[in-house]
Short mmCIF file of C-alpha atoms in Angstrom, two decimals:
data_model
loop_
_atom_site.label_atom_id
_atom_site.label_comp_id
_atom_site.label_asym_id
_atom_site.label_seq_id
_atom_site.Cartn_x
_atom_site.Cartn_y
_atom_site.Cartn_z
CA MET A 1 -40.66 -9.65 -23.22
CA VAL A 2 -39.07 -12.54 -25.13
CA THR A 3 -38.60 -12.01 -28.84
CA ALA A 4 -38.57 -14.79 -31.41
CA SER A 5 -34.80 -14.60 -31.70
CA ALA A 6 -34.48 -14.84 -27.93
CA ALA A 7 -36.68 -17.90 -27.88
CA ALA A 8 -34.51 -19.46 -30.57
CA VAL A 9 -31.39 -18.79 -28.56
CA ILE A 10 -32.84 -20.26 -25.38
CA SER A 11 -34.32 -23.28 -27.13
CA SER A 12 -30.97 -23.97 -28.83
CA GLY A 13 -29.48 -24.49 -25.40
CA VAL A 14 -26.74 -21.88 -25.74
CA VAL A 15 -25.55 -20.04 -22.66
CA VAL A 16 -28.44 -20.92 -20.46
CA SER A 17 -28.39 -21.35 -16.72
CA SER A 18 -28.28 -25.12 -17.01
CA GLY A 19 -25.03 -24.74 -18.92
CA VAL A 20 -26.12 -26.69 -22.03
CA ILE A 21 -24.28 -25.58 -25.15
CA ASP A 22 -24.03 -27.12 -28.58
CA LYS A 23 -20.90 -29.21 -28.95
CA PHE A 24 -19.67 -27.40 -32.05
CA THR A 25 -19.52 -24.01 -30.29
CA LEU A 26 -17.91 -25.50 -27.21
CA ARG A 27 -15.24 -27.31 -29.21
CA LEU A 28 -14.53 -24.31 -31.42
CA THR A 29 -14.18 -22.05 -28.38
CA PHE A 30 -11.73 -24.49 -26.82
CA VAL A 31 -9.67 -24.78 -30.02
CA LEU A 32 -9.50 -21.02 -30.54
CA PHE A 33 -8.56 -20.33 -26.92
CA VAL A 34 -5.89 -23.03 -26.77
CA SER A 35 -4.45 -21.87 -30.11
CA VAL A 36 -4.07 -18.30 -28.87
CA VAL A 37 -2.56 -19.48 -25.58
CA VAL A 38 -0.03 -21.74 -27.30
CA VAL A 39 1.03 -19.07 -29.79
CA THR A 40 1.32 -16.31 -27.20
CA LEU A 41 3.14 -18.53 -24.69
CA PHE A 42 5.67 -19.50 -27.34
CA ALA A 43 6.10 -15.86 -28.37
CA ALA A 44 6.40 -14.77 -24.71
CA LEU A 45 9.20 -17.27 -24.15
CA LEU A 46 10.96 -16.13 -27.34
CA THR A 47 10.76 -12.47 -26.34
CA ALA A 48 11.58 -13.10 -22.68
CA PRO A 49 14.64 -11.31 -21.23
CA GLN A 50 17.77 -13.26 -22.15
CA ARG A 51 20.11 -11.36 -19.84
CA ASP A 52 20.15 -10.77 -16.11
CA GLU A 53 19.14 -7.13 -16.51
CA ILE A 54 16.26 -5.86 -14.47
CA SER A 55 15.59 -3.03 -16.92
CA GLU A 56 14.71 -5.54 -19.63
CA PHE A 57 12.43 -7.51 -17.29
CA TYR A 58 10.66 -4.43 -15.88
CA LEU A 59 10.49 -2.21 -18.97
CA GLY A 60 10.96 -4.58 -21.91
CA ASN A 61 11.60 -3.36 -25.42
CA ARG A 62 11.43 0.41 -25.14
CA ASN A 63 11.72 0.93 -28.89
CA MET A 64 8.08 0.09 -29.59
CA SER A 65 6.01 2.44 -31.72
CA PRO A 66 3.27 4.59 -30.15
CA LEU A 67 0.63 2.35 -31.74
CA ARG A 68 2.04 -0.82 -30.15
CA ASN A 69 2.43 0.96 -26.82
CA GLY A 70 -1.12 2.24 -27.09
CA LEU A 71 -2.40 -1.25 -27.86
CA ALA A 72 -0.53 -2.59 -24.82
CA MET A 73 -2.03 0.15 -22.61
CA CYS A 74 -5.48 -0.63 -23.96
CA GLY A 75 -4.89 -4.32 -23.28
CA ASP A 76 -3.74 -3.59 -19.73
CA TYR A 77 -6.83 -1.56 -18.92
CA VAL A 78 -9.76 -3.17 -20.74
CA SER A 79 -10.75 -6.31 -18.87
CA ALA A 80 -13.42 -8.93 -19.38
CA ALA A 81 -15.65 -6.75 -17.20
CA THR A 82 -15.78 -4.27 -20.08
CA LEU A 83 -16.59 -6.92 -22.68
CA LEU A 84 -19.13 -8.86 -20.62
CA GLY A 85 -20.12 -6.82 -17.56
CA SER A 86 -20.43 -3.40 -19.17
CA THR A 87 -22.31 -4.78 -22.13
CA GLY A 88 -24.67 -6.57 -19.77
CA LEU A 89 -25.12 -3.42 -17.69
CA VAL A 90 -26.22 -1.51 -20.79
CA ALA A 91 -28.51 -4.36 -21.82
CA LEU A 92 -30.26 -4.41 -18.44
CA THR A 93 -30.22 -0.73 -17.44
CA GLY A 94 -30.00 1.18 -20.71
CA TYR A 95 -29.11 4.83 -20.16
CA ASP A 96 -27.50 4.21 -16.75
CA GLY A 97 -25.23 1.58 -18.27
CA LEU A 98 -24.13 4.01 -20.97
CA LEU A 99 -23.24 6.55 -18.26
CA TYR A 100 -20.99 3.95 -16.64
CA LEU A 101 -19.14 3.43 -19.95
CA GLY A 102 -18.63 7.19 -20.19
CA GLY A 103 -16.60 7.20 -16.97
CA THR A 104 -14.37 4.44 -18.30
CA THR A 105 -13.50 6.55 -21.34
CA VAL A 106 -12.99 9.83 -19.46
CA ALA A 107 -10.49 8.21 -17.09
CA TRP A 108 -7.73 8.33 -19.69
CA ILE A 109 -7.96 12.10 -20.00
CA LEU A 110 -6.65 12.48 -16.44
CA VAL A 111 -3.76 10.17 -17.26
CA LEU A 112 -2.81 12.13 -20.37
CA LEU A 113 -3.15 15.64 -18.98
CA VAL A 114 -1.86 15.20 -15.42
CA ILE A 115 0.07 12.04 -14.68
CA ALA A 116 1.71 10.44 -17.70
CA GLU A 117 4.67 12.62 -18.68
CA PRO A 118 5.82 13.84 -15.22
CA LEU A 119 5.67 10.26 -13.97
CA ARG A 120 7.69 8.88 -16.88
CA ASN A 121 10.26 11.65 -16.56
CA SER A 122 10.78 11.12 -12.84
CA GLY A 123 10.40 7.35 -12.61
CA ARG A 124 12.67 4.41 -13.29
CA PHE A 125 11.18 0.94 -12.89
CA THR A 126 8.32 1.35 -10.40
CA LEU A 127 6.37 4.12 -8.72
CA GLY A 128 8.55 3.46 -5.66
CA ASP A 129 11.53 4.86 -7.56
CA THR A 130 9.64 8.12 -8.13
CA LEU A 131 8.73 8.40 -4.45
CA ALA A 132 12.30 7.56 -3.38
CA LEU A 133 13.63 10.37 -5.56
CA ARG A 134 11.05 12.80 -4.20
CA LEU A 135 11.25 11.68 -0.52
CA PRO A 136 14.83 10.42 -0.06
CA HIS A 137 14.76 10.73 3.76
CA HIS A 138 11.78 8.37 4.04
CA GLN A 139 12.24 6.20 1.00
CA ARG A 140 12.33 2.80 2.74
CA PRO A 141 9.14 3.12 4.84
CA VAL A 142 7.39 4.72 1.86
CA ARG A 143 8.51 1.91 -0.46
CA LEU A 144 7.27 -0.64 2.09
CA ALA A 145 3.87 1.05 2.37
CA LEU A 146 3.63 1.30 -1.42
CA ALA A 147 4.54 -2.38 -1.86
CA VAL A 148 1.82 -3.39 0.61
CA THR A 149 -0.79 -1.22 -1.10
CA THR A 150 0.27 -2.42 -4.54
CA LEU A 151 0.00 -6.04 -3.46
CA VAL A 152 -3.53 -5.48 -2.11
CA VAL A 153 -4.74 -3.66 -5.24
CA THR A 154 -3.22 -6.11 -7.71
CA THR A 155 -4.34 -9.17 -5.74
CA LEU A 156 -7.95 -7.95 -5.57
CA TYR A 157 -7.97 -7.26 -9.29
CA LEU A 158 -6.21 -10.56 -10.05
CA VAL A 159 -8.75 -12.50 -7.98
CA ALA A 160 -11.52 -10.71 -9.88
CA GLN A 161 -10.04 -11.99 -13.16
CA LEU A 162 -9.68 -15.56 -11.91
CA VAL A 163 -13.18 -15.57 -10.41
CA GLY A 164 -14.36 -14.14 -13.72
CA SER A 165 -12.93 -17.18 -15.52
CA VAL A 166 -15.16 -19.40 -13.38
CA ALA A 167 -18.16 -17.15 -14.05
CA LEU A 168 -17.47 -17.33 -17.78
CA LEU A 169 -17.14 -21.10 -17.59
CA THR A 170 -20.55 -21.18 -15.87
CA GLN A 171 -22.11 -19.66 -18.98
CA PHE A 172 -21.08 -22.81 -20.86
CA LEU A 173 -21.33 -25.67 -18.40
CA GLY A 174 -23.78 -24.44 -15.79
CA GLU A 175 -22.86 -24.32 -12.11
CA PRO A 176 -19.41 -25.98 -12.04
CA SER A 177 -18.41 -28.53 -9.44
CA GLY A 178 -15.66 -27.81 -6.94
CA THR A 179 -13.21 -29.87 -8.99
CA THR A 180 -14.08 -28.02 -12.20
CA ARG A 181 -13.67 -24.64 -10.49
CA THR A 182 -10.30 -25.65 -9.10
CA LEU A 183 -9.03 -26.94 -12.43
CA CYS A 184 -10.21 -23.80 -14.25
CA VAL A 185 -8.55 -21.43 -11.78
CA ILE A 186 -5.31 -23.45 -11.66
CA ALA A 187 -5.10 -23.67 -15.47
CA ILE A 188 -5.70 -19.94 -16.00
CA GLY A 189 -3.45 -19.00 -13.06
CA THR A 190 -0.59 -21.19 -14.24
CA VAL A 191 -0.59 -19.66 -17.71
CA VAL A 192 -0.65 -16.19 -16.10
CA VAL A 193 2.37 -17.05 -13.94
CA VAL A 194 4.31 -18.21 -17.01
CA TYR A 195 3.51 -14.99 -18.86
CA ALA A 196 4.61 -12.79 -15.95
CA SER A 197 7.50 -14.71 -14.37
CA LEU A 198 9.24 -15.96 -17.50
CA GLY A 199 8.18 -13.41 -20.10
CA GLY A 200 8.50 -10.28 -17.96
CA MET A 201 7.42 -7.02 -19.55
CA PRO A 202 8.26 -8.22 -23.12
CA GLY A 203 6.06 -11.30 -22.72
CA ALA A 204 3.24 -9.38 -21.03
CA THR A 205 3.40 -6.73 -23.76
CA PHE A 206 3.06 -9.32 -26.51
CA ILE A 207 -0.07 -10.88 -25.02
CA GLN A 208 -1.52 -7.41 -24.35
CA VAL A 209 -1.02 -6.34 -27.97
CA VAL A 210 -2.54 -9.59 -29.29
CA LYS A 211 -5.46 -9.27 -26.87
CA ALA A 212 -6.07 -5.62 -27.81
CA VAL A 213 -6.09 -6.38 -31.55
CA MET A 214 -8.47 -9.30 -30.99
CA LEU A 215 -10.69 -7.23 -28.70
CA VAL A 216 -10.97 -4.24 -31.03
CA SER A 217 -11.60 -6.50 -34.01
CA GLY A 218 -14.12 -8.67 -32.18
CA VAL A 219 -16.26 -5.84 -30.83
CA ALA A 220 -16.02 -3.98 -34.15
CA ILE A 221 -17.29 -6.98 -36.12
CA THR A 222 -20.13 -7.65 -33.70
CA ALA A 223 -21.13 -3.98 -33.48
CA PHE A 224 -21.05 -3.83 -37.30
CA MET A 225 -23.45 -6.78 -37.42
CA VAL A 226 -25.79 -5.10 -34.94
CA LEU A 227 -25.87 -1.84 -36.87
CA HIS A 228 -26.25 -3.69 -40.18
CA HIS A 229 -29.18 -5.62 -38.67
CA TYR A 230 -30.94 -2.27 -38.17
CA HIS A 231 -29.78 -0.84 -41.52
CA TRP A 232 -27.40 1.58 -39.78
CA ASN A 233 -30.35 3.43 -38.30
CA ILE A 234 -29.51 4.36 -34.69
CA ASP A 235 -33.08 5.47 -34.02
CA ALA A 236 -34.34 2.05 -35.08
CA LEU A 237 -31.84 0.36 -32.74
CA LEU A 238 -32.88 2.55 -29.81
CA ALA A 239 -36.59 2.03 -30.54
CA ALA A 240 -36.15 -1.75 -30.73
CA ALA A 241 -34.16 -1.75 -27.48
CA ALA A 242 -36.88 0.25 -25.72
CA ASP A 243 -39.63 -2.00 -27.11
CA ASN A 244 -37.90 -5.20 -25.98
CA SER A 245 -36.78 -3.84 -22.61
CA GLY A 246 -40.11 -4.44 -20.91
CA VAL A 247 -40.09 -0.92 -19.48
CA GLY A 248 -40.60 1.11 -22.64
CA GLU A 249 -39.09 4.58 -22.87
CA ARG A 250 -37.80 4.35 -19.28
CA PHE A 251 -35.00 2.19 -20.72
CA LEU A 252 -33.62 5.28 -22.48
CA GLU A 253 -33.90 7.47 -19.38
CA SER A 254 -31.97 7.53 -16.12
CA GLY A 255 -33.29 5.63 -13.15
CA LEU A 256 -33.30 1.90 -13.88
CA ARG A 257 -30.15 1.35 -11.81
CA TYR A 258 -28.90 4.57 -10.28
CA GLY A 259 -31.95 6.79 -10.07
CA GLY A 260 -33.98 5.15 -7.34
CA GLY A 261 -33.06 7.72 -4.69
CA THR A 262 -30.33 9.89 -3.24
CA THR A 263 -28.32 6.91 -1.98
CA SER A 264 -28.39 5.26 -5.38
CA LYS A 265 -27.23 8.42 -7.13
CA LEU A 266 -24.43 8.92 -4.60
CA ASP A 267 -23.37 5.31 -5.14
CA PHE A 268 -23.13 5.91 -8.88
CA PHE A 269 -21.11 9.09 -8.38
CA SER A 270 -18.82 7.26 -5.93
CA LEU A 271 -18.25 4.47 -8.44
CA GLN A 272 -17.52 6.87 -11.29
CA LEU A 273 -15.12 8.84 -9.07
CA ALA A 274 -13.22 5.65 -8.23
CA ILE A 275 -13.03 4.60 -11.89
CA VAL A 276 -11.94 7.99 -13.25
CA LEU A 277 -9.33 8.65 -10.54
CA GLY A 278 -8.31 5.05 -9.90
CA LEU A 279 -7.08 4.39 -13.43
CA ALA A 280 -4.16 6.81 -13.04
CA ALA A 281 -2.96 4.91 -9.95
CA LEU A 282 -3.48 1.26 -10.93
CA PRO A 283 -0.03 -0.35 -10.52
CA HIS A 284 0.02 -2.16 -13.87
CA VAL A 285 -1.07 1.01 -15.71
CA VAL A 286 1.57 3.08 -13.89
CA MET A 287 4.22 0.52 -14.81
CA ARG A 288 3.16 0.71 -18.45
CA LEU A 289 3.52 4.52 -18.39
CA LEU A 290 7.17 4.14 -17.39
CA ALA A 291 8.06 1.96 -20.38
CA PRO A 292 8.16 4.42 -23.36
CA ARG A 293 11.65 5.78 -24.05
CA THR A 294 10.66 9.40 -24.66
CA GLY A 295 7.89 11.74 -23.60
CA ARG A 296 6.79 12.17 -27.20
CA VAL A 297 6.26 8.43 -27.61
CA LEU A 298 4.41 8.33 -24.29
CA ARG A 299 2.01 11.13 -25.27
CA ALA A 300 1.25 9.50 -28.60
CA SER A 301 0.82 6.12 -26.89
CA VAL A 302 -1.69 7.48 -24.39
CA ILE A 303 -3.64 9.18 -27.19
CA TRP A 304 -3.79 5.85 -29.05
CA ALA A 305 -4.92 4.16 -25.81
CA MET A 306 -7.64 6.79 -25.29
CA GLY A 307 -8.92 6.28 -28.81
CA LEU A 308 -8.88 2.49 -28.61
CA VAL A 309 -10.53 2.35 -25.18
CA GLY A 310 -13.11 4.91 -26.30
CA PHE A 311 -13.89 2.81 -29.38
CA VAL A 312 -14.25 -0.37 -27.31
CA CYS A 313 -16.59 1.41 -24.88
CA LEU A 314 -18.65 2.83 -27.77
CA ALA A 315 -18.88 -0.62 -29.32
CA ALA A 316 -19.84 -2.11 -25.92
CA GLY A 317 -22.71 0.39 -25.75
CA VAL A 318 -23.90 -0.69 -29.20
CA LEU A 319 -23.63 -4.36 -28.21
CA GLY A 320 -25.59 -3.77 -25.01
CA LEU A 321 -28.38 -1.98 -26.83
CA GLY A 322 -28.28 -4.62 -29.56
CA ALA A 323 -28.58 -7.43 -27.00
CA THR A 324 -31.75 -5.87 -25.58
CA ALA A 325 -33.14 -5.15 -29.03
CA VAL A 326 -32.44 -8.59 -30.50
CA VAL A 327 -32.64 -10.94 -27.50
CA GLY A 328 -34.82 -9.02 -25.05
CA ARG A 329 -34.09 -7.70 -21.58
CA ASP A 330 -36.20 -10.27 -19.74
CA ALA A 331 -34.59 -13.16 -21.63
CA ILE A 332 -31.12 -11.90 -20.73
CA ALA A 333 -32.05 -11.48 -17.08
CA ARG A 334 -33.43 -15.04 -16.92
CA VAL A 335 -30.19 -16.46 -18.29
CA ASP A 336 -27.95 -14.30 -16.08
CA PRO A 337 -29.39 -11.71 -13.66
CA LYS A 338 -26.08 -9.78 -13.78
CA GLY A 339 -26.23 -9.55 -17.58
CA ASP A 340 -22.80 -11.07 -18.25
CA ALA A 341 -24.30 -13.43 -20.83
CA ALA A 342 -25.81 -10.60 -22.91
CA VAL A 343 -23.05 -10.37 -25.49
CA LEU A 344 -22.90 -14.17 -25.86
CA LEU A 345 -26.66 -14.35 -26.42
CA LEU A 346 -26.37 -11.55 -28.96
CA ALA A 347 -23.51 -13.30 -30.75
CA GLN A 348 -25.52 -16.52 -30.99
CA SER A 349 -28.52 -14.67 -32.39
CA LEU A 350 -26.54 -12.77 -35.03
CA GLY A 351 -23.70 -15.09 -35.99
CA GLY A 352 -24.48 -18.53 -34.61
CA GLY A 353 -21.89 -20.79 -33.03
CA VAL A 354 -18.88 -19.32 -34.83
CA LEU A 355 -19.37 -15.77 -33.53
CA THR A 356 -20.23 -17.08 -30.06
CA ALA A 357 -17.01 -19.08 -30.00
CA LEU A 358 -15.00 -16.04 -31.14
CA ILE A 359 -16.45 -13.79 -28.42
CA SER A 360 -16.07 -16.48 -25.77
CA SER A 361 -12.43 -17.19 -26.57
CA LEU A 362 -11.81 -13.44 -26.67
CA ALA A 363 -13.23 -13.13 -23.15
CA PHE A 364 -10.90 -15.83 -21.87
CA VAL A 365 -7.87 -14.23 -23.57
CA THR A 366 -8.86 -10.89 -22.04
CA LEU A 367 -8.85 -12.44 -18.58
CA LEU A 368 -5.40 -13.92 -19.20
CA ALA A 369 -3.87 -10.69 -20.46
CA VAL A 370 -5.10 -8.45 -17.64
CA ALA A 371 -4.13 -11.03 -15.02
CA ALA A 372 -0.61 -11.27 -16.48
CA GLY A 373 -0.14 -7.49 -16.26
CA LEU A 374 -1.35 -7.43 -12.67
CA THR A 375 0.94 -10.29 -11.64
CA LEU A 376 3.93 -8.62 -13.25
CA ALA A 377 3.21 -5.29 -11.50
CA ALA A 378 2.91 -6.98 -8.09
CA ALA A 379 6.05 -9.06 -8.64
CA SER A 380 8.04 -6.00 -9.74
CA SER A 381 7.02 -4.01 -6.67
CA LEU A 382 7.83 -6.88 -4.31
CA ALA A 383 11.20 -7.57 -5.91
CA HIS A 384 12.39 -4.03 -6.60
CA ASP A 385 10.83 -1.97 -3.81
CA LEU A 386 10.45 -4.47 -0.98
CA TYR A 387 13.37 -6.85 -1.50
CA GLY A 388 15.86 -4.77 -3.46
CA GLN A 389 15.52 -1.46 -1.61
CA VAL A 390 13.91 -2.17 1.79
CA ILE A 391 15.38 -5.56 2.72
CA ARG A 392 18.67 -5.47 0.81
CA LYS A 393 18.97 -1.66 1.00
CA GLY A 394 20.04 -1.35 -2.63
CA ARG A 395 22.84 -3.91 -2.39
CA ALA A 396 21.12 -6.70 -4.34
CA THR A 397 22.69 -7.66 -7.67
CA GLN A 398 20.60 -7.51 -10.83
CA ALA A 399 20.64 -11.30 -11.15
CA GLU A 400 19.50 -11.66 -7.55
CA GLU A 401 16.68 -9.16 -7.93
CA LEU A 402 15.58 -10.74 -11.19
CA GLY A 403 15.38 -14.13 -9.51
CA VAL A 404 13.27 -12.66 -6.71
CA ALA A 405 11.01 -11.00 -9.29
CA ARG A 406 10.36 -14.33 -11.03
CA LEU A 407 9.73 -16.06 -7.71
CA SER A 408 7.43 -13.22 -6.63
CA GLY A 409 5.40 -13.75 -9.79
CA VAL A 410 4.85 -17.36 -8.79
CA VAL A 411 3.93 -16.40 -5.21
CA VAL A 412 1.46 -13.72 -6.34
CA GLY A 413 -0.09 -16.10 -8.86
CA VAL A 414 -0.53 -18.88 -6.30
CA LEU A 415 -1.95 -16.40 -3.78
CA GLY A 416 -4.45 -15.20 -6.38
CA MET A 417 -5.49 -18.77 -7.18
CA LEU A 418 -6.05 -19.65 -3.52
CA LEU A 419 -8.08 -16.51 -2.84
CA ALA A 420 -10.13 -17.04 -6.02
CA LEU A 421 -11.07 -20.55 -4.93
CA VAL A 422 -12.06 -19.31 -1.47
CA SER A 423 -14.00 -16.26 -2.65
CA TRP A 424 -15.47 -17.44 -5.96
CA GLU A 425 -19.00 -16.44 -4.86
CA ILE A 426 -18.02 -12.77 -4.45
CA SER A 427 -18.99 -10.51 -7.33
CA THR A 428 -16.09 -9.81 -9.68
CA ALA A 429 -17.34 -6.24 -10.06
CA THR A 430 -17.12 -5.73 -6.29
CA LEU A 431 -13.49 -6.90 -6.20
CA ALA A 432 -12.50 -4.83 -9.22
CA PHE A 433 -14.21 -1.66 -8.04
CA LEU A 434 -12.66 -2.02 -4.57
CA ALA A 435 -9.24 -2.22 -6.25
CA PHE A 436 -10.02 1.00 -8.15
CA ALA A 437 -11.16 2.70 -4.95
CA ILE A 438 -8.00 1.72 -3.03
CA ALA A 439 -5.78 2.89 -5.88
CA ALA A 440 -7.60 6.25 -6.02
CA SER A 441 -7.66 6.65 -2.22
CA ALA A 442 -4.13 5.53 -1.32
CA ILE A 443 -1.80 5.65 -4.34
CA LEU A 444 -3.20 8.61 -6.29
CA PRO A 445 -2.85 11.19 -3.45
CA VAL A 446 0.79 10.21 -2.95
CA LEU A 447 1.43 10.39 -6.69
CA VAL A 448 -0.23 13.79 -7.16
CA TYR A 449 1.32 15.35 -4.05
CA SER A 450 4.77 14.02 -4.94
CA LEU A 451 4.64 15.46 -8.43
CA PHE A 452 3.05 18.83 -7.72
CA TRP A 453 3.30 19.85 -4.03
CA ARG A 454 6.59 21.17 -2.68
CA ARG A 455 5.70 20.68 1.01
CA PHE A 456 4.73 17.03 0.71
CA THR A 457 6.59 14.84 3.23
CA GLY A 458 7.27 11.21 4.01
CA ARG A 459 4.80 11.24 6.91
CA GLY A 460 2.11 12.52 4.58
CA ALA A 461 2.91 9.72 2.12
CA LEU A 462 2.64 7.07 4.83
CA LEU A 463 -0.66 8.45 6.12
CA SER A 464 -2.10 8.57 2.60
CA LEU A 465 -1.02 5.05 1.70
CA TYR A 466 -2.03 3.26 4.89
CA GLY A 467 -4.97 5.56 5.68
CA GLY A 468 -6.49 5.37 2.20
CA LEU A 469 -6.09 1.59 2.17
CA ILE A 470 -7.61 1.03 5.60
CA CYS A 471 -10.44 3.52 5.03
CA SER A 472 -11.46 1.88 1.73
CA VAL A 473 -11.44 -1.65 3.14
CA LEU A 474 -13.31 -0.74 6.33
CA LEU A 475 -16.05 1.14 4.48
CA VAL A 476 -16.63 -1.87 2.21
CA VAL A 477 -16.68 -4.26 5.18
CA PHE A 478 -19.42 -2.17 6.80
CA SER A 479 -21.38 -1.67 3.59
CA PRO A 480 -24.26 -3.57 1.91
CA VAL A 481 -21.63 -5.48 -0.08
CA VAL A 482 -20.91 -7.64 2.99
CA SER A 483 -24.18 -7.63 4.96
CA SER A 484 -27.82 -6.48 5.23
CA THR A 485 -29.19 -7.26 1.73
CA PRO A 486 -30.14 -10.48 -0.10
CA ALA A 487 -27.24 -9.89 -2.52
CA SER A 488 -24.69 -9.37 0.27
CA LEU A 489 -21.91 -11.78 1.12
CA TYR A 490 -23.58 -12.46 4.48
CA PRO A 491 -27.29 -11.71 3.89
CA GLY A 492 -28.39 -13.11 7.23
CA VAL A 493 -26.66 -10.47 9.35
CA ASP A 494 -26.70 -6.69 9.37
CA PHE A 495 -23.74 -4.56 10.43
CA ALA A 496 -23.78 -2.22 7.42
CA TRP A 497 -23.70 1.34 8.71
CA PHE A 498 -22.12 2.71 5.49
CA PRO A 499 -24.94 2.92 2.91
CA LEU A 500 -22.89 2.91 -0.34
CA GLN A 501 -21.41 -0.08 -2.12
CA ASN A 502 -18.36 1.81 -3.36
CA PRO A 503 -16.34 3.83 -0.80
CA GLY A 504 -14.68 6.23 -3.24
CA ILE A 505 -16.75 9.30 -2.43
CA VAL A 506 -15.47 9.15 1.17
CA SER A 507 -12.14 7.30 1.00
CA ILE A 508 -10.63 9.35 -1.85
CA PRO A 509 -11.03 12.73 -0.07
CA ALA A 510 -9.84 11.00 3.11
CA GLY A 511 -6.65 9.87 1.38
CA PHE A 512 -5.89 13.37 0.12
CA LEU A 513 -6.76 14.88 3.48
CA LEU A 514 -4.47 12.49 5.36
CA GLY A 515 -1.59 13.27 2.99
CA TRP A 516 -2.08 16.99 3.54
CA LEU A 517 -2.46 16.63 7.30
CA GLY A 518 0.62 14.45 7.69
CA SER A 519 2.69 16.88 5.65
CA VAL A 520 1.69 20.10 7.44
CA LEU A 521 2.27 18.46 10.83
CA SER A 522 5.69 17.08 9.93
CA ARG A 523 8.69 18.59 11.65
CA HIS A 524 11.07 17.62 8.87
CA GLN A 525 10.13 19.04 5.49
CA ASP A 526 11.28 17.42 2.25
CA CYS A 527 11.32 20.69 0.30
CA ALA A 528 15.05 20.66 -0.52
CA PRO A 529 14.96 17.66 -2.92
CA TYR A 530 11.89 19.02 -4.67
CA ALA A 531 13.80 21.57 -6.78
CA ASP A 532 15.88 18.90 -8.51
CA PHE A 533 12.87 16.59 -8.66
CA GLU A 534 10.75 19.27 -10.36
CA VAL A 535 13.40 19.80 -13.00
CA ARG A 536 13.46 16.09 -13.70
CA THR A 537 9.67 15.90 -14.04
CA LEU A 538 9.82 18.67 -16.65
CA VAL A 539 12.95 17.67 -18.53
CA GLY A 540 13.13 13.92 -17.95
CA THR A 541 15.97 11.46 -18.38
CA ASP A 542 16.53 8.16 -20.09
CA HIS A 543 16.15 5.56 -17.37
CA GLU A 544 17.36 2.35 -18.92
#
């Protein structure tokens, strides 16, 4: 069903598959985006570490208020997938899309109640420092395994952001040429490298705070306009969404996406499990949890982050319903079958070119900010864990390690650009959700066992890290993501024996099982260091 407003949007040429967009909106988007980039780059360089101290590069200014820390955490976590993908999912699938947003919000509860404070108390610069303190007899092989896993997770997520920049560009210009794709990825990737390699944690924090303020303000204004359009009557909004969905009341019931059968429901549960558990183990989120100076500041920061992320998810739900109500589900699907254009179509209908430009530039800034945090986390793990502790065995000077960290940021950024150009046809959601699944399957078991299980050993850590990583990747390779369906990467072949698109429901228990099995079968137990480690997790220390 195409409403009058939807017809107006399509006829105006905005965000259609051919890529035609009015010149005013395009120019305004470009000006806004470039202005934010210039300001934040200048600020990142001003706040960049001025001394050869790794603590300043890895942790930044640890005197920030809980609100600023919470904004930075929100900025680290909320990606363009939340602004565009989640909104589109709600617009196309209604109730099922709202369930997906619920998992995104709940994820922070695990961080607050289980992980945050013990990790901050026991850590120093990276998660590898926590594991080295807990497993001193196996710290080098564990650090190596953690660095490998961290690099895989962050690279997948980074590629998803860079591919997302091309997908967002497609909404404006249509299917881009190879040259346009390359220039877009190189431009975004270069700015990301500057943020991470030169600005370090202070620079990344600044862009995250700016992005979070812009994101919260942008979705709040647009959600306000949607609710005002329906006179603040939620029932009227839901009724209009159902009427313009083309499926009637089914839009407000489960089943449009995840209710088609047992396999579909299991796939949804697997995805939610990966999102809820994966957040607590994402490397850039873990690194952010180590930054607050005290446990009190950390707790308040995580509460702020929970509130901000919850508000963004609530607003995304309103925007998704509003897009269906105002534009129409069929019109959105014709423009973009994945629904990523839903919020842009809604913005054009409600606020014209100005609001569309604001939302579009916000999406690009969101991509930049998340990519910068990921690059910094990967560079820190490579420099501190791999180079400083495994290769140099703790003998590297701070200036030397800092130089390696900056170089690692460049290497990770270039690697992400190359992979994004090679794999630009792969769904960004697939890459991001695989990163969540690996984090939940490999890193989370090691983190939980290290913090709370006395008998956990180095062998268990190695089995969890490598086993969870390999299990997640193999299950995806032999799933419908890669073969057997028209939407697969290789639709013409069929070697998919694993029926689910997300491996979390199998790989996460496998990661915990491997950690337990490796520990109980170990001859050498690491119980002796646990007593001191437990005290530190409870009492903490200032790790500057």
